CSV table of C-alpha atoms in Angstrom, one decimal:
chain,number,residue,atom,x,y,z
A,628,UNK,CA,2.5,-35.8,263.9
A,629,UNK,CA,5.3,-33.6,262.7
A,630,UNK,CA,4.8,-30.3,260.8
A,631,UNK,CA,6.7,-30.5,257.5
A,632,UNK,CA,5.0,-27.7,255.6
A,633,UNK,CA,8.2,-25.6,255.5
A,634,UNK,CA,9.8,-28.4,253.3
A,635,UNK,CA,7.1,-28.3,250.6
A,636,UNK,CA,7.8,-26.0,247.6
A,637,UNK,CA,6.3,-25.3,244.2
A,638,UNK,CA,8.6,-27.7,242.4
A,639,UNK,CA,7.5,-30.6,244.6
A,640,UNK,CA,3.8,-29.8,244.2
A,641,UNK,CA,4.1,-29.6,240.4
A,642,UNK,CA,6.1,-32.8,240.2
A,643,UNK,CA,3.1,-34.9,241.2
A,644,UNK,CA,1.5,-34.0,238.0
A,645,UNK,CA,4.3,-35.8,236.1
A,646,UNK,CA,3.9,-39.1,237.8
A,647,UNK,CA,3.2,-42.1,235.5
A,648,UNK,CA,0.4,-44.6,236.3
A,649,UNK,CA,1.1,-47.5,238.6
A,650,UNK,CA,1.2,-50.5,236.2
A,651,UNK,CA,0.4,-53.0,239.0
A,652,UNK,CA,-3.2,-52.1,239.8
A,653,UNK,CA,-6.1,-54.5,239.3
A,654,UNK,CA,-8.4,-51.9,237.7
A,655,UNK,CA,-8.9,-50.8,234.1
A,656,UNK,CA,-8.7,-47.1,235.1
A,657,UNK,CA,-5.5,-46.2,237.1
A,658,UNK,CA,-6.2,-44.6,240.4
A,659,UNK,CA,-2.6,-44.4,241.6
A,660,UNK,CA,0.4,-42.7,240.0
A,661,UNK,CA,3.8,-43.4,241.5
A,662,UNK,CA,7.6,-43.1,241.5
A,663,UNK,CA,10.2,-44.8,243.7
A,664,UNK,CA,13.8,-44.1,244.8
A,665,UNK,CA,16.0,-46.3,247.1
A,666,UNK,CA,18.7,-44.9,249.3
A,667,UNK,CA,20.8,-45.5,252.3
A,668,UNK,CA,20.9,-43.1,255.3
A,669,UNK,CA,23.8,-42.4,257.6
A,670,UNK,CA,24.0,-39.5,260.0
A,671,UNK,CA,20.7,-38.2,258.6
A,672,UNK,CA,22.1,-37.9,255.1
A,673,UNK,CA,20.6,-39.8,252.1
A,674,UNK,CA,22.8,-41.5,249.5
A,675,UNK,CA,20.6,-42.3,246.6
A,676,UNK,CA,20.9,-45.5,244.6
A,677,UNK,CA,20.9,-44.5,240.9
A,678,UNK,CA,20.5,-48.0,239.5
A,679,UNK,CA,16.9,-49.1,238.9
A,680,UNK,CA,15.7,-51.4,241.6
A,681,UNK,CA,12.6,-53.6,242.1
A,682,UNK,CA,10.3,-53.0,245.0
A,683,UNK,CA,9.2,-56.3,246.6
A,684,UNK,CA,6.8,-57.0,249.4
A,685,UNK,CA,5.6,-60.5,250.4
A,686,UNK,CA,2.0,-61.6,249.8
A,687,UNK,CA,1.7,-61.9,253.6
A,688,UNK,CA,2.5,-58.2,253.9
A,689,UNK,CA,0.6,-56.9,250.9
A,690,UNK,CA,-2.3,-59.1,249.8
A,691,UNK,CA,-3.1,-56.7,246.9
A,692,UNK,CA,0.2,-56.4,245.1
A,693,UNK,CA,2.8,-58.4,247.1
A,694,UNK,CA,4.6,-61.5,245.9
A,695,UNK,CA,6.0,-60.1,242.7
A,696,UNK,CA,8.8,-57.5,242.0
A,697,UNK,CA,7.5,-54.1,241.0
A,698,UNK,CA,9.5,-51.5,239.2
A,699,UNK,CA,8.4,-47.9,239.2
A,700,UNK,CA,9.5,-44.7,237.5
A,701,UNK,CA,12.5,-43.0,239.1
A,702,UNK,CA,11.9,-40.5,241.8
A,703,UNK,CA,11.7,-36.8,240.9
A,704,UNK,CA,14.5,-34.5,241.9
A,705,UNK,CA,12.0,-32.4,243.9
A,706,UNK,CA,10.9,-35.5,245.9
A,707,UNK,CA,14.5,-36.4,246.6
A,708,UNK,CA,15.2,-32.9,247.9
A,709,UNK,CA,12.1,-33.1,250.1
A,710,UNK,CA,13.1,-36.4,251.5
A,711,UNK,CA,16.7,-35.1,252.2
A,712,UNK,CA,15.3,-32.2,254.1
A,713,UNK,CA,12.8,-34.4,256.0
A,714,UNK,CA,15.4,-36.9,257.3
A,715,UNK,CA,17.8,-34.1,258.3
A,716,UNK,CA,15.4,-33.4,261.2
A,717,UNK,CA,17.1,-35.0,264.2
A,718,UNK,CA,13.7,-35.4,265.9
A,719,UNK,CA,12.1,-37.4,263.1
A,720,UNK,CA,13.5,-41.0,263.8
A,721,UNK,CA,15.5,-42.7,266.6
A,722,UNK,CA,18.4,-43.5,264.3
A,723,UNK,CA,21.7,-43.1,266.1
A,724,UNK,CA,24.6,-41.2,264.4
A,725,UNK,CA,26.9,-43.6,262.7
A,726,UNK,CA,24.2,-46.2,262.0
A,727,UNK,CA,23.4,-47.0,258.3
A,728,UNK,CA,19.8,-47.9,257.4
A,729,UNK,CA,18.0,-48.7,254.1
A,730,UNK,CA,15.5,-46.2,252.9
A,731,UNK,CA,12.8,-46.3,250.3
A,732,UNK,CA,11.0,-43.1,249.1
A,733,UNK,CA,7.6,-43.4,247.3
A,734,UNK,CA,6.0,-40.4,245.6
A,735,UNK,CA,2.3,-41.2,245.1
A,736,UNK,CA,-0.8,-39.5,243.8
A,737,UNK,CA,-4.2,-41.0,244.3
A,738,UNK,CA,-7.0,-39.8,242.0
A,739,UNK,CA,-10.7,-40.1,241.8
A,740,UNK,CA,-13.5,-38.7,239.7
A,741,UNK,CA,-17.3,-38.9,239.4
A,742,UNK,CA,-17.0,-42.4,237.9
A,743,UNK,CA,-14.4,-44.1,240.1
A,744,UNK,CA,-13.0,-43.9,243.6
A,745,UNK,CA,-9.3,-43.6,244.5
A,746,UNK,CA,-7.8,-46.2,246.9
A,747,UNK,CA,-4.8,-45.1,248.9
A,748,UNK,CA,-4.6,-48.6,250.6
A,749,UNK,CA,-6.5,-51.2,248.5
A,750,UNK,CA,-5.0,-53.9,250.7
A,751,UNK,CA,-6.9,-52.7,253.8
A,752,UNK,CA,-5.3,-52.4,257.2
A,753,UNK,CA,-1.7,-53.4,256.8
A,754,UNK,CA,2.0,-53.2,257.7
A,755,UNK,CA,4.5,-52.2,255.0
A,756,UNK,CA,7.1,-54.7,256.2
A,757,UNK,CA,9.7,-52.3,257.4
A,758,UNK,CA,10.9,-50.9,260.8
A,759,UNK,CA,9.5,-47.4,260.4
A,760,UNK,CA,7.2,-45.7,258.0
A,761,UNK,CA,7.0,-41.9,257.6
A,762,UNK,CA,4.0,-40.6,255.7
A,763,UNK,CA,3.7,-36.9,254.6
A,764,UNK,CA,0.6,-35.5,253.1
A,765,UNK,CA,1.9,-33.0,250.5
A,766,UNK,CA,-1.4,-31.8,249.3
A,767,UNK,CA,-4.9,-32.7,248.3
A,768,UNK,CA,-7.6,-31.1,246.0
A,769,UNK,CA,-11.4,-31.6,246.1
A,770,UNK,CA,-11.1,-34.6,248.4
A,771,UNK,CA,-13.8,-36.4,250.5
A,772,UNK,CA,-12.5,-39.3,252.5
A,773,UNK,CA,-8.8,-40.1,252.7
A,774,UNK,CA,-9.0,-40.7,256.5
A,775,UNK,CA,-5.8,-42.0,258.0
A,776,UNK,CA,-6.3,-44.7,260.6
A,777,UNK,CA,-3.8,-46.5,262.9
A,778,UNK,CA,-4.5,-49.4,265.2
A,779,UNK,CA,-2.7,-52.0,267.2
A,780,UNK,CA,-2.6,-55.4,265.3
A,781,UNK,CA,-6.2,-56.8,265.2
A,782,UNK,CA,-7.7,-54.0,267.2
A,783,UNK,CA,-9.2,-52.4,264.0
A,784,UNK,CA,-11.7,-55.2,263.8
A,785,UNK,CA,-13.3,-53.9,267.0
A,786,UNK,CA,-13.1,-50.3,265.9
A,787,UNK,CA,-10.3,-49.5,268.4
A,788,UNK,CA,-8.2,-46.9,266.6
A,789,UNK,CA,-5.2,-45.0,267.9
A,790,UNK,CA,-5.5,-42.4,265.1
A,791,UNK,CA,-8.5,-41.5,262.9
A,792,UNK,CA,-8.1,-38.2,261.1
A,793,UNK,CA,-7.6,-36.5,257.7
A,794,UNK,CA,-4.0,-35.4,257.5
A,795,UNK,CA,-3.6,-31.8,256.5
A,796,UNK,CA,-1.1,-30.7,253.8
A,797,UNK,CA,2.3,-30.5,255.4
A,798,UNK,CA,1.6,-33.0,258.2
A,799,UNK,CA,4.0,-36.0,258.6
A,800,UNK,CA,3.0,-39.2,260.5
A,801,UNK,CA,5.8,-41.4,261.9
A,802,UNK,CA,4.8,-45.0,262.5
A,803,UNK,CA,6.6,-47.9,264.2
A,804,UNK,CA,5.7,-50.4,261.5
A,805,UNK,CA,6.6,-53.3,263.8
A,806,UNK,CA,4.0,-52.3,266.3
A,807,UNK,CA,1.0,-50.9,264.5
A,808,UNK,CA,-1.1,-51.3,261.3
A,809,UNK,CA,-2.5,-48.5,259.2
A,810,UNK,CA,-5.0,-47.7,256.5
A,811,UNK,CA,-6.4,-44.8,254.5
A,812,UNK,CA,-10.0,-44.7,253.4
A,813,UNK,CA,-10.9,-44.3,249.7
A,814,UNK,CA,-11.2,-40.8,248.3
A,815,UNK,CA,-14.1,-39.3,246.2
A,816,UNK,CA,-14.6,-35.8,244.8
A,817,UNK,CA,-16.1,-33.3,247.2
A,818,UNK,CA,-17.5,-31.4,244.2
A,819,UNK,CA,-18.2,-32.9,240.8
A,820,UNK,CA,-15.0,-33.4,238.8
A,821,UNK,CA,-11.6,-34.8,239.7
A,822,UNK,CA,-9.9,-35.2,243.1
A,823,UNK,CA,-6.4,-36.1,244.0
A,824,UNK,CA,-4.3,-36.7,247.2
A,825,UNK,CA,-0.5,-36.5,247.1
A,826,UNK,CA,1.8,-38.1,249.6
A,827,UNK,CA,5.4,-39.0,250.1
A,828,UNK,CA,6.1,-42.2,252.0
A,829,UNK,CA,9.6,-43.1,253.4
A,830,UNK,CA,10.3,-46.6,254.7
A,831,UNK,CA,13.3,-47.4,257.0
A,832,UNK,CA,14.8,-50.8,257.4
A,833,UNK,CA,17.7,-51.9,259.6
A,834,UNK,CA,16.9,-49.5,262.4
A,835,UNK,CA,18.2,-50.9,265.7
A,836,UNK,CA,15.3,-51.5,268.2
A,837,UNK,CA,15.0,-48.9,270.9
């Protein structure tokens, strides 16, 4: 875990309230709101791709929504600034200077209320299909559940977990996506009403193996 609380500001917190619904859910009521921005990274600096791009995962990687191109709303400026500050940390990822990698930034709000649960990972334990995945919990309100779990491939079936905890606001988890699988349990309201959990997920592809 990395502490990223110093990189979270009011603009970022407010921007989650402007996210549109994820149009690729299998439920009548949307539980996920989402935006996406692609970039390349070199020398810990992000160069954002302004042209709209589809996000594609195979069905083998994502049994819930894989196998079809998905296009999300453009990433907020506040989320871009957060991502830029996060990757500028030389201790975040083992990416040598001079190496260029492909980055995806996902800004996601999961919601729940008294009538429906919110599902951060409806596909269950999974890989995202990249080299590294970096997950930051930006904030949460009135949440029960939302437990982050990490396991070696197949070990989750025996209950053998490397990580099982609720991430606090400002915590960042760095995962070698080639080596582990991860999951987040559904959220429900702690008190009657509405609950939400806000995260920013960065994916990195093309990172030379250590």
